[in-house]
Amino acid sequence: MKFLCDSMFGKLSKMLRMAGYDALYAQSYERFGMVETAVAENRVIITGDDRIILVPRLLFFTREKDPLTQLKITREKFNLTAENAFTRCIFCNTVLEKTAKDSVSGIVPEQVYALFFSFTRCPKCGRIFWHGTHWEKMKIKLKEAGF
Ligand SMILES: [Zn+2]
């Protein structure tokens, strides 16, 4: 299941990535381009704009404003799981790669390097991730959304 979140759903797109789903954020898309992309890449457009006309299979319309509730209803609608949670960069949607601890020496804060053994890196934007407090918070959010 792949998604294309329109400009009203920026936070949702990040949370879907957190859960491991391929979710584009359409901030810079023209409406026309958005529909074309959804069809070409078999993505569900999540939108609050009821003027978008698209096959129902590729459209999820909601006026829900709260991002966590958006995540919850999206999970329910598409039977999403957290099977691949934390495998995707929440900033740029790229699949993360495992990286050796040695390779992040001097890049991550010293305390982090001392405390953690497992790191992943985004091959596109270069960000390094580990299972720290931020990760704990994200896990709680996923739980709250029913994952
Ligand atoms: Zn990235």
PDB file of N, CA, C and O and ligand atoms in Angstrom, residues 88-96 121-127 129, ligand 1:
ATOM      1  N   ARG A  88      11.890   3.264   7.250  1.00  0.00           N
ATOM      2  CA  ARG A  88      11.832   4.284   6.215  1.00  0.00           C
ATOM      3  C   ARG A  88      12.158   5.645   6.833  1.00  0.00           C
ATOM      4  O   ARG A  88      11.746   5.922   7.964  1.00  0.00           O
ATOM      5  N   CYS A  89      12.861   6.479   6.126  1.00  0.00           N
ATOM      6  CA  CYS A  89      13.194   7.826   6.612  1.00  0.00           C
ATOM      7  C   CYS A  89      11.913   8.654   6.697  1.00  0.00           C
ATOM      8  O   CYS A  89      11.208   8.810   5.699  1.00  0.00           O
ATOM      9  N   ILE A  90      11.618   9.184   7.898  1.00  0.00           N
ATOM     10  CA  ILE A  90      10.369   9.940   8.029  1.00  0.00           C
ATOM     11  C   ILE A  90      10.478  11.311   7.348  1.00  0.00           C
ATOM     12  O   ILE A  90       9.488  11.952   7.094  1.00  0.00           O
ATOM     13  N   PHE A  91      11.701  11.738   7.046  1.00  0.00           N
ATOM     14  CA  PHE A  91      11.886  13.052   6.427  1.00  0.00           C
ATOM     15  C   PHE A  91      11.805  13.025   4.906  1.00  0.00           C
ATOM     16  O   PHE A  91      11.340  13.961   4.287  1.00  0.00           O
ATOM     17  N   CYS A  92      12.308  11.946   4.280  1.00  0.00           N
ATOM     18  CA  CYS A  92      12.327  11.954   2.819  1.00  0.00           C
ATOM     19  C   CYS A  92      11.751  10.685   2.193  1.00  0.00           C
ATOM     20  O   CYS A  92      11.785  10.525   0.982  1.00  0.00           O
ATOM     21  N   ASN A  93      11.212   9.765   3.023  1.00  0.00           N
ATOM     22  CA  ASN A  93      10.472   8.609   2.506  1.00  0.00           C
ATOM     23  C   ASN A  93      11.351   7.503   1.932  1.00  0.00           C
ATOM     24  O   ASN A  93      10.867   6.566   1.319  1.00  0.00           O
ATOM     25  N   THR A  94      12.681   7.606   2.123  1.00  0.00           N
ATOM     26  CA  THR A  94      13.585   6.610   1.555  1.00  0.00           C
ATOM     27  C   THR A  94      13.764   5.424   2.523  1.00  0.00           C
ATOM     28  O   THR A  94      13.772   5.624   3.735  1.00  0.00           O
ATOM     29  N   VAL A  95      13.908   4.220   1.983  1.00  0.00           N
ATOM     30  CA  VAL A  95      14.132   3.041   2.824  1.00  0.00           C
ATOM     31  C   VAL A  95      15.520   3.148   3.474  1.00  0.00           C
ATOM     32  O   VAL A  95      16.515   3.431   2.807  1.00  0.00           O
ATOM     33  N   LEU A  96      15.552   2.929   4.788  1.00  0.00           N
ATOM     34  CA  LEU A  96      16.803   3.072   5.545  1.00  0.00           C
ATOM     35  C   LEU A  96      17.702   1.855   5.367  1.00  0.00           C
ATOM     36  O   LEU A  96      17.222   0.757   5.099  1.00  0.00           O
ATOM     37  N   ARG A 121      20.862   4.369   8.483  1.00  0.00           N
ATOM     38  CA  ARG A 121      21.175   5.623   7.801  1.00  0.00           C
ATOM     39  C   ARG A 121      20.264   5.754   6.589  1.00  0.00           C
ATOM     40  O   ARG A 121      19.950   4.770   5.920  1.00  0.00           O
ATOM     41  N   CYS A 122      19.849   6.990   6.325  1.00  0.00           N
ATOM     42  CA  CYS A 122      19.070   7.238   5.116  1.00  0.00           C
ATOM     43  C   CYS A 122      20.046   7.477   3.968  1.00  0.00           C
ATOM     44  O   CYS A 122      20.846   8.415   4.017  1.00  0.00           O
ATOM     45  N   PRO A 123      19.998   6.636   2.926  1.00  0.00           N
ATOM     46  CA  PRO A 123      20.959   6.795   1.828  1.00  0.00           C
ATOM     47  C   PRO A 123      20.721   8.074   1.020  1.00  0.00           C
ATOM     48  O   PRO A 123      21.604   8.518   0.294  1.00  0.00           O
ATOM     49  N   LYS A 124      19.537   8.675   1.179  1.00  0.00           N
ATOM     50  CA  LYS A 124      19.244   9.879   0.396  1.00  0.00           C
ATOM     51  C   LYS A 124      19.633  11.163   1.145  1.00  0.00           C
ATOM     52  O   LYS A 124      20.400  11.969   0.631  1.00  0.00           O
ATOM     53  N   CYS A 125      19.116  11.333   2.369  1.00  0.00           N
ATOM     54  CA  CYS A 125      19.389  12.599   3.068  1.00  0.00           C
ATOM     55  C   CYS A 125      20.507  12.465   4.107  1.00  0.00           C
ATOM     56  O   CYS A 125      20.933  13.463   4.683  1.00  0.00           O
ATOM     57  N   GLY A 126      20.987  11.226   4.343  1.00  0.00           N
ATOM     58  CA  GLY A 126      22.144  11.030   5.202  1.00  0.00           C
ATOM     59  C   GLY A 126      21.851  11.011   6.695  1.00  0.00           C
ATOM     60  O   GLY A 126      22.768  10.843   7.499  1.00  0.00           O
ATOM     61  N   ARG A 127      20.609  11.201   7.081  1.00  0.00           N
ATOM     62  CA  ARG A 127      20.293  11.210   8.512  1.00  0.00           C
ATOM     63  C   ARG A 127      20.547   9.830   9.134  1.00  0.00           C
ATOM     64  O   ARG A 127      20.344   8.814   8.497  1.00  0.00           O
ATOM     65  N   PHE A 129      19.662   7.205  12.310  1.00  0.00           N
ATOM     66  CA  PHE A 129      18.595   6.920  13.279  1.00  0.00           C
ATOM     67  C   PHE A 129      19.040   5.844  14.255  1.00  0.00           C
ATOM     68  O   PHE A 129      19.794   4.945  13.905  1.00  0.00           O
TER      69      PHE A 129
HETATM   70 ZN    ZN B   1      16.051  10.685   4.394  1.00  0.00          ZN
END
